[in-house]
Amino acid sequence: MLHRGDSVAQNRAHRAGRPPTGPPIAVDNPASDAVVGEVPDMPAEEVVQAVQRARRAQKGWAELDTRARSEFFKRGRRWLLTHRQEIADLIVEENGKTEEDAIVEIVYCASAFAYWAKRARSLLATTRIRSLSPFLLGRDMYTRRAPRGVVGVIGPWNNPLLNSFGDAIPALAAGNAVVLKPSEQTPLTALLMERMTRECGWPEDVFQVVTGAGATGSAVVDSVDFVMFTGSTRTGRLVAARAGERLIPCSLELGGKDALVVLADASLERAVNVTIQGALSNGGQMCTSVERVYVEEPVYDAYITLLHERFQQVTSGRPAGLGSVDVGAVTFPPQLAVMADHVRDAVHKGARVLVGGKAVEGPGRFFPPTLLVNVDHGMTCMREETFGPTLPVMKVADAEEALRLVNDSTYGLQASIIGSDVKRARRLAERFEVGCVTINDAQTNHMALGLPMGGWKESGLGVRHGAEGFHTYTRLQAITTNRFPMRRDMHMIPYNPSAYRFILRLVDAMYCTGLRGRNR
Ligand code: NDP
């Protein structure tokens, strides 16, 4: 068991005395089919033990002040950047994406280390609360935020670093320990992060990785204090149901069917470049990928001509370093069938394939960038998440029709608008039933760690990023102090009618008649 600095072996030695269980899970390179590593399929008992160790480690971690924790983050950030080639190579190897797409993940985590280290202090600060209630005269009140304890992060395979370890960073900054369950498809990058914590001298067991399939994830939900889940809506529902039974909170970042709207006053060059980046970066395997486009009728023909020309120039295939290809492999084997089904259904119902359309022969799993026109909302490709480099484009009469179609979805993660009149675009954005909208951009919001990111409808619950995303990793405690307690307050038992008449006069004066007895 072995990969890159035998992180799995070290991982096991680190937890001495625990025998391997069940057959290991082989990890393949989606761009070559070669097996590049294997990891243990950890049963529930091992997850429980990991959570118990995390619980013990968390106490000391939470007692450190934010400055002390940020020192560990500083070491982590440097490690990340000095080992960037090793990390990028590993992400490319187990996920099949391009090196450029892997670099995005490393840049995200380096900036997350810096950002949350800097912001944690103020986000964890106490807040004074005031009250004019006659029952609270002279009281001193504040809220404080305590860590939840052990946070379970369950990650997907499309971003093995960013959507897994990336969510662990703010959870750790808030004073939690983290147990991370990566996708069985791409577990090696998470284990490399465990090695990072050891080499950077982090307190033992404050960050641990448990490897395995769905059952291991389920065991995480069964034993932690909070779950941060990224993955499919189907599994998200299971996680939420189980968390509900245990009465623990969870945050869910689920699927999407993100739309891009091209308004008639858009710069077509910008529109086409944003479309291609939004639809094809990471091979279209993002919950935030542009998966459907609506173009206002006056610019439809010119937009399609340019998009068609540019789509043909996009290269795809086995990544071999910077600049080798634009679109890499299909990470998760069942996705190939999903992409093929969506294209087949569309063509059957009258769509036209302008570019691509069929999976490419192996070795490796590849689906070429695929451009579809003549599509409508009766087609699966406009309604269900494809999670691949396919893009259906539809002509609409005007922005009102685009709005109706954008909102005609069970998903509500993100959307984009391209147009020159920014005020008009913002007015339209505010009518979209989605959690995030980017104007003249796509996906860029994800890099703004101060900006909450989360889905509406079946795209999720809660947010990551921003104060709200950080506070999700904390529990709120309210402390009320009577600094100058009298022997007895006037409202206390035994009740005194004149005291209550006085209270009512006071409340009247405050909220109804005013001090001079006039109505307010
Ligand atoms: P899943 O939602 O099944 O997997 C996400 C994570 O949850 C993985 O680590 C998985 O483990 C784990 N898991 C699986 N079952 C359970 C369970 N019962 N309790 C707790 N954790 C569990 O997604 P898939 O990998 O199957 O992908 C399917 C679809 O999800 C894709 O086609 C795509 O549409 C969508 N998706 C969305 C993503 C997003 O960013 N929102 C990312 C990836 C996929 P394991 O992988 O080991 O089974």
XYZ file of C-alpha atoms and ligand atoms in Angstrom:
568
model
C 0.000 0.000 0.000
C 1.805 2.749 -1.340
C 1.883 5.810 -3.148
C 4.134 8.827 -3.220
C 6.152 8.719 -0.049
C 4.019 5.694 0.905
C 1.571 7.934 2.598
C -0.886 5.089 3.114
C 1.740 2.920 4.813
C 2.743 5.835 7.020
C -0.860 6.465 7.710
C -1.263 2.905 8.951
C 1.957 2.896 10.983
C 0.800 6.104 12.567
C -2.231 4.216 13.859
C -0.188 1.299 15.081
C -1.882 -1.885 16.121
C -4.817 -1.692 13.724
C -4.874 -4.504 11.198
C -5.868 -3.930 7.590
C -9.474 -4.868 6.896
C -11.203 -6.057 3.747
C -9.657 -5.965 0.301
C -7.961 -2.653 -0.471
C -9.466 -0.240 -2.989
C -7.413 0.176 -6.157
C -7.033 3.727 -7.446
C -6.667 4.088 -11.198
C -5.455 6.843 -13.481
C -8.535 7.759 -15.572
C -6.286 8.879 -18.424
C -4.448 5.546 -18.755
C -6.390 2.935 -16.747
C -3.129 2.127 -14.879
C -3.489 1.383 -11.171
C -1.569 4.098 -9.336
C -2.214 3.162 -5.721
C -4.459 1.401 -3.297
C -6.026 2.339 -0.004
C -7.706 0.460 2.811
C -11.475 0.074 2.788
C -11.983 1.113 6.394
C -14.909 -0.404 8.240
C -17.141 1.530 10.625
C -15.095 0.522 13.726
C -12.003 2.202 12.294
C -13.969 5.355 11.573
C -15.286 5.363 15.140
C -11.726 4.987 16.462
C -10.509 7.821 14.237
C -13.308 10.062 15.509
C -12.477 9.155 19.126
C -8.823 10.094 18.540
C -9.972 13.304 16.859
C -12.178 14.095 19.830
C -9.246 13.793 22.208
C -6.973 15.871 19.959
C -9.609 18.555 19.438
C -9.553 19.714 23.052
C -5.924 20.861 22.905
C -6.401 22.304 19.410
C -9.383 24.385 20.536
C -7.442 25.678 23.542
C -4.767 27.152 21.274
C -5.560 30.727 20.375
C -6.185 31.619 16.737
C -2.653 33.003 16.394
C -1.111 29.707 17.474
C -3.337 27.780 15.072
C -2.417 30.149 12.271
C 1.266 29.271 12.788
C 0.430 25.676 11.804
C -1.483 27.026 8.822
C 1.544 29.070 7.782
C 3.676 25.921 7.765
C 0.945 24.117 5.810
C 0.759 26.911 3.242
C 4.526 26.816 2.699
C 4.493 23.024 2.436
C 1.720 23.216 -0.128
C 3.661 25.631 -2.291
C 7.043 23.947 -1.956
C 5.458 20.587 -2.805
C 3.186 21.988 -5.510
C 4.561 19.865 -8.341
C 4.186 16.667 -6.316
C 0.616 17.616 -5.379
C -0.309 18.629 -8.928
C 1.163 15.401 -10.345
C -0.805 13.324 -7.868
C -4.089 15.139 -8.571
C -3.560 14.710 -12.330
C -2.673 11.053 -11.830
C -5.670 10.011 -9.751
C -8.253 12.395 -11.247
C -7.168 12.638 -14.908
C -7.565 16.426 -15.058
C -5.095 18.840 -16.660
C -2.203 20.268 -14.657
C -3.766 23.733 -15.035
C -6.962 22.484 -13.354
C -4.861 20.911 -10.570
C -3.025 24.201 -10.014
C -6.380 25.916 -9.403
C -6.929 23.530 -6.465
C -3.477 24.227 -4.987
C -3.876 28.001 -5.328
C -7.294 27.751 -3.648
C -5.931 25.844 -0.645
C -2.856 28.081 -0.247
C -5.089 31.155 -0.186
C -7.586 29.406 2.118
C -4.790 28.761 4.632
C -3.876 32.454 4.546
C -7.445 33.775 4.491
C -8.930 31.720 7.335
C -5.828 32.184 9.504
C -6.292 35.932 9.159
C -10.071 36.028 9.564
C -10.568 33.413 12.290
C -9.813 35.782 15.151
C -12.481 38.331 14.256
C -15.000 35.694 13.173
C -14.655 33.960 16.533
C -14.817 37.202 18.527
C -17.598 37.685 21.039
C -20.529 39.960 20.119
C -22.199 42.258 22.643
C -25.996 42.258 22.609
C -28.227 45.016 23.929
C -31.836 44.812 25.050
C -34.384 47.419 26.100
C -36.614 44.836 27.740
C -37.768 45.939 31.202
C -37.025 42.396 32.364
C -33.359 42.799 31.501
C -32.418 46.153 32.985
C -28.709 46.275 33.803
C -27.886 42.935 32.210
C -24.696 42.410 30.276
C -25.075 40.014 27.327
C -22.819 38.558 24.708
C -22.547 35.646 22.318
C -19.472 33.544 21.768
C -18.688 30.888 19.213
C -17.371 27.478 20.204
C -16.138 24.831 17.778
C -18.562 22.002 17.033
C -16.001 19.333 17.995
C -15.215 16.815 15.271
C -16.202 17.854 11.760
C -16.601 15.134 9.132
C -15.770 16.335 5.636
C -17.013 14.007 2.881
C -15.529 14.897 -0.461
C -16.175 14.094 -4.123
C -13.776 12.956 -6.831
C -13.892 15.992 -9.125
C -11.674 18.200 -6.932
C -9.658 15.865 -4.676
C -7.936 18.757 -2.883
C -10.243 21.767 -3.116
C -13.601 20.231 -2.164
C -12.068 17.974 0.462
C -9.085 19.458 2.254
C -10.271 22.926 1.215
C -13.302 22.564 3.493
C -11.181 21.163 6.319
C -9.194 24.431 6.521
C -11.945 26.751 7.891
C -13.233 23.916 10.111
C -9.766 23.586 11.644
C -9.385 27.375 11.897
C -12.547 27.434 14.013
C -10.955 24.993 16.500
C -12.453 21.708 15.293
C -10.679 18.457 14.565
C -11.450 17.064 11.111
C -11.961 13.536 9.843
C -11.929 13.612 6.049
C -13.465 10.874 3.924
C -12.344 11.392 0.323
C -14.034 9.713 -2.620
C -12.791 6.162 -3.140
C -12.060 7.300 -6.691
C -9.468 9.904 -5.628
C -8.266 9.280 -2.045
C -4.501 9.755 -2.541
C -4.434 13.558 -2.481
C -6.211 13.584 0.894
C -3.614 11.165 2.253
C -0.885 13.454 0.973
C -2.454 16.213 3.086
C -2.302 13.925 6.100
C 1.416 13.548 5.378
C 1.642 17.344 5.155
C 0.249 17.703 8.690
C 2.837 15.237 10.019
C 5.749 16.886 8.222
C 4.588 20.300 9.430
C 4.429 19.089 13.040
C 0.676 19.590 13.468
C -0.804 18.124 16.651
C -1.441 14.421 16.145
C -4.948 13.361 15.037
C -6.284 16.874 14.603
C -6.656 16.069 10.905
C -7.186 12.467 9.819
C -8.216 10.756 6.625
C -10.438 7.673 6.557
C -10.514 5.848 3.250
C -13.199 3.583 1.892
C -16.426 3.551 -0.093
C -19.927 4.815 0.714
C -20.176 2.755 3.913
C -17.115 4.523 5.309
C -18.774 7.865 4.556
C -21.925 6.684 6.224
C -19.902 5.726 9.336
C -18.467 9.252 9.383
C -21.994 10.706 9.425
C -22.808 8.295 12.262
C -20.032 9.488 14.544
C -19.042 13.142 13.992
C -20.612 16.354 15.328
C -21.090 18.108 11.985
C -20.936 16.984 8.348
C -19.683 19.050 5.437
C -20.716 17.068 2.362
C -20.039 17.700 -1.319
C -21.436 15.288 -3.884
C -24.618 14.156 -5.541
C -28.125 15.216 -4.535
C -29.016 11.538 -4.131
C -26.298 10.868 -1.519
C -26.831 14.322 0.000
C -30.397 13.332 0.867
C -29.126 10.186 2.640
C -26.586 12.225 4.587
C -29.199 14.813 5.590
C -31.675 12.102 6.654
C -29.090 10.371 8.831
C -27.860 13.663 10.270
C -31.493 14.477 11.045
C -31.911 11.199 12.921
C -28.806 11.975 14.946
C -29.836 15.616 15.339
C -26.505 16.882 14.116
C -26.266 19.701 11.590
C -24.871 19.290 8.104
C -24.007 21.473 5.161
C -24.620 20.057 1.691
C -23.137 21.244 -1.593
C -24.867 19.151 -4.207
C -25.504 19.000 -7.904
C -26.197 21.819 -10.320
C -27.460 22.530 -13.810
C -25.915 25.961 -14.103
C -27.177 28.215 -16.861
C -25.403 30.965 -18.770
C -27.472 33.686 -20.435
C -26.068 35.732 -23.304
C -27.885 39.066 -23.621
C -28.115 40.862 -26.946
C -25.742 43.632 -25.843
C -22.979 41.190 -24.788
C -19.458 41.289 -26.149
C -19.524 38.054 -28.130
C -15.804 37.445 -27.664
C -16.257 37.646 -23.895
C -19.401 35.541 -24.041
C -17.698 32.758 -25.987
C -14.555 32.744 -23.846
C -16.549 32.649 -20.602
C -18.808 29.924 -22.002
C -15.876 27.714 -22.955
C -14.074 28.234 -19.650
C -17.272 27.709 -17.633
C -18.325 24.602 -19.543
C -14.995 22.874 -20.140
C -12.627 23.737 -17.279
C -12.025 20.620 -15.171
C -13.512 18.696 -18.093
C -16.956 20.069 -17.194
C -16.851 17.926 -14.048
C -17.868 20.631 -11.608
C -21.097 21.261 -9.770
C -20.595 24.841 -10.973
C -19.954 24.004 -14.626
C -22.003 25.837 -17.225
C -24.355 23.063 -18.388
C -26.867 24.998 -20.525
C -26.784 28.273 -22.444
C -29.630 30.610 -23.467
C -28.888 33.238 -26.119
C -31.103 36.204 -26.997
C -32.315 35.832 -30.565
C -30.599 38.907 -32.146
C -27.095 37.566 -31.355
C -27.740 33.815 -31.496
C -26.339 33.154 -34.981
C -23.176 35.217 -34.464
C -22.599 33.643 -31.035
C -23.025 30.072 -32.328
C -20.691 30.691 -35.275
C -17.937 31.931 -32.971
C -18.567 29.289 -30.284
C -18.522 26.516 -32.889
C -15.215 27.748 -34.288
C -13.629 27.960 -30.807
C -15.020 24.632 -29.606
C -13.243 22.911 -32.490
C -9.956 24.402 -31.305
C -10.234 22.958 -27.782
C -7.837 20.049 -27.317
C -8.607 16.993 -25.215
C -6.801 13.832 -24.236
C -4.234 12.534 -21.784
C -2.695 15.408 -19.787
C 1.100 15.545 -19.984
C 2.104 18.764 -18.239
C 1.228 22.420 -18.688
C -0.126 23.304 -22.116
C -0.576 19.684 -23.239
C -4.400 19.587 -23.467
C -7.385 21.735 -22.447
C -9.695 18.918 -21.345
C -8.483 15.793 -19.561
C -10.074 12.442 -18.761
C -13.436 11.403 -17.308
C -12.699 10.667 -13.667
C -15.649 8.526 -12.615
C -16.353 5.563 -14.950
C -20.204 5.736 -14.801
C -20.087 9.355 -16.036
C -19.201 8.197 -19.556
C -22.591 6.506 -19.835
C -24.374 9.594 -18.439
C -22.743 11.845 -21.064
C -23.499 9.405 -23.885
C -27.128 9.030 -22.705
C -27.688 12.786 -22.591
C -26.313 13.255 -26.107
C -28.282 10.252 -27.438
C -31.540 11.491 -25.891
C -31.002 14.993 -27.294
C -30.240 13.760 -30.812
C -33.219 11.410 -30.675
C -35.455 14.392 -29.833
C -34.094 16.592 -32.615
C -30.858 18.175 -31.374
C -27.865 18.621 -33.680
C -24.287 17.795 -32.617
C -21.929 20.479 -33.945
C -18.750 19.147 -32.282
C -17.857 15.850 -30.567
C -20.692 13.617 -29.382
C -19.104 10.174 -28.830
C -16.753 8.737 -26.204
C -13.191 8.189 -27.417
C -11.645 4.687 -27.394
C -9.277 3.872 -24.499
C -6.867 3.333 -22.909
C -8.262 5.805 -20.453
C -11.746 7.333 -20.338
C -12.363 10.303 -22.603
C -15.394 12.195 -23.842
C -14.616 15.009 -26.278
C -15.913 18.572 -25.894
C -19.416 18.341 -27.348
C -21.581 21.196 -28.631
C -25.326 20.677 -29.098
C -27.878 23.009 -30.726
C -31.619 22.785 -31.501
C -32.209 21.744 -27.904
C -35.235 22.310 -25.673
C -36.407 21.581 -22.127
C -37.919 18.248 -23.121
C -34.355 16.887 -23.342
C -32.441 15.318 -20.461
C -29.341 17.377 -21.309
C -31.263 20.552 -20.307
C -32.679 19.163 -17.066
C -30.322 16.648 -15.450
C -26.753 17.118 -14.350
C -24.394 15.832 -17.057
C -21.084 16.511 -15.302
C -18.983 16.404 -18.450
C -17.661 18.505 -21.360
C -20.998 18.680 -23.165
C -22.821 21.944 -23.807
C -26.373 22.430 -25.124
C -27.184 25.925 -26.436
C -30.735 27.227 -26.933
C -32.077 30.328 -28.701
C -34.555 32.429 -26.664
C -36.766 35.311 -27.759
C -35.636 37.592 -24.940
C -34.323 37.821 -21.376
C -37.779 37.040 -19.946
C -37.844 33.692 -21.708
C -34.290 33.009 -20.542
C -35.342 33.826 -16.965
C -38.264 31.426 -17.121
C -36.045 28.629 -18.438
C -33.214 29.277 -15.972
C -35.728 28.899 -13.136
C -37.353 25.849 -14.722
C -35.004 23.498 -12.865
C -34.935 21.441 -9.696
C -31.395 22.762 -9.172
C -30.388 26.249 -8.071
C -26.637 26.390 -7.586
C -25.207 29.114 -9.847
C -25.876 31.034 -13.054
C -24.033 33.498 -15.273
C -25.128 36.464 -17.360
C -23.074 38.062 -20.123
C -24.143 41.576 -21.085
C -22.857 45.138 -21.325
C -25.645 46.823 -19.381
C -24.576 45.768 -15.908
C -27.584 47.339 -14.169
C -29.962 45.365 -16.372
C -27.929 42.190 -15.816
C -28.079 42.668 -12.027
C -31.845 43.182 -12.109
C -32.130 39.917 -14.019
C -29.693 38.155 -11.651
C -31.842 39.002 -8.652
C -34.772 37.141 -10.234
C -32.789 33.934 -10.737
C -33.617 31.181 -8.238
C -29.985 30.268 -7.575
C -27.509 30.817 -4.757
C -24.814 32.656 -6.767
C -24.773 34.663 -9.987
C -21.706 35.909 -11.846
C -22.062 38.697 -14.391
C -19.620 38.660 -17.322
C -17.865 35.741 -15.588
C -18.475 32.130 -14.668
C -17.298 30.290 -11.545
C -14.960 33.094 -10.411
C -17.019 33.572 -7.232
C -15.608 30.330 -5.840
C -12.202 31.929 -5.347
C -13.671 34.757 -3.218
C -13.417 33.185 0.227
C -15.334 36.080 1.770
C -18.329 35.449 -0.493
C -20.807 32.787 0.634
C -21.321 29.995 -1.884
C -24.229 27.581 -1.663
C -27.166 26.258 -3.610
C -30.919 26.800 -3.511
C -33.531 24.127 -4.164
C -32.007 20.640 -4.639
C -28.504 22.068 -4.986
C -27.913 22.061 -1.280
C -28.286 23.353 2.222
C -26.073 25.961 3.841
C -23.023 27.693 2.400
C -19.283 27.425 2.382
C -17.139 30.587 2.493
C -17.939 33.965 3.991
C -18.747 34.603 7.649
C -21.829 32.391 7.298
C -19.767 29.512 5.894
C -17.192 29.835 8.665
C -19.786 30.097 11.412
C -21.346 26.848 10.250
C -18.354 25.143 11.906
C -19.205 26.752 15.257
C -21.869 26.519 17.932
C -23.295 29.682 19.325
C -23.416 30.259 23.060
C -25.225 33.193 24.689
C -24.046 34.420 28.090
C -26.174 36.786 30.165
C -24.709 38.367 33.300
C -26.505 40.311 35.986
C -23.529 42.306 37.132
C -25.287 44.149 39.940
C -27.902 41.688 41.215
C -30.525 43.073 43.605
C -32.061 40.865 46.233
C -35.208 40.694 44.160
C -36.338 42.062 40.770
C -39.713 43.789 40.600
C -41.169 41.209 38.159
C -40.351 38.197 40.342
C -42.705 35.875 42.259
C -44.590 36.659 44.430
C -46.112 38.910 41.774
C -46.797 42.482 42.563
C -49.637 44.045 40.458
C -48.256 47.574 40.693
C -44.889 46.387 39.401
C -46.608 44.889 36.344
C -48.714 48.044 35.841
C -45.456 50.004 35.862
C -43.909 47.605 33.324
C -46.928 48.046 31.043
C -46.715 51.865 31.319
C -43.063 51.667 30.409
C -43.742 49.394 27.396
C -46.596 51.679 26.289
C -44.289 54.658 26.429
C -41.616 52.822 24.468
C -43.691 51.193 21.754
C -47.106 52.873 21.636
C -47.858 56.240 23.185
C -44.423 57.795 23.578
C -43.267 59.608 26.687
C -45.808 62.436 26.219
C -48.726 59.997 25.898
C -49.225 60.567 22.149
C -49.558 57.639 19.756
C -46.252 56.763 18.057
P -21.675 10.700 -4.291
O -22.539 11.784 -3.814
O -22.197 9.324 -4.218
O -20.274 10.735 -3.507
C -19.761 11.839 -2.803
C -19.044 11.349 -1.546
O -19.979 10.722 -0.654
C -17.981 10.286 -1.834
O -16.900 10.432 -0.941
C -18.741 9.003 -1.555
O -17.903 7.927 -1.286
C -19.522 9.413 -0.333
N -20.689 8.576 -0.053
C -21.332 7.690 -0.853
N -22.394 7.152 -0.209
C -22.441 7.714 1.024
C -23.307 7.575 2.144
N -24.356 6.769 2.130
N -23.058 8.322 3.245
C -22.011 9.175 3.274
N -21.145 9.336 2.244
C -21.361 8.619 1.127
O -21.279 11.088 -5.741
P -20.687 10.152 -6.881
O -19.233 10.104 -6.694
O -21.383 8.845 -6.970
O -21.084 11.013 -8.178
C -22.404 10.914 -8.672
C -22.896 12.232 -9.180
O -22.745 13.234 -8.192
C -22.150 12.778 -10.365
O -22.657 12.215 -11.508
C -22.404 14.233 -10.273
O -23.626 14.506 -10.910
C -22.548 14.495 -8.783
N -21.360 15.086 -8.178
C -21.458 16.332 -7.673
C -20.348 16.936 -7.126
C -20.397 18.317 -6.571
O -19.380 18.975 -6.556
N -21.522 18.782 -6.063
C -19.048 16.285 -7.114
C -19.074 14.926 -7.609
C -20.206 14.382 -8.131
P -17.405 7.020 -2.529
O -17.003 7.923 -3.635
O -16.242 6.328 -1.957
O -18.570 6.163 -2.881
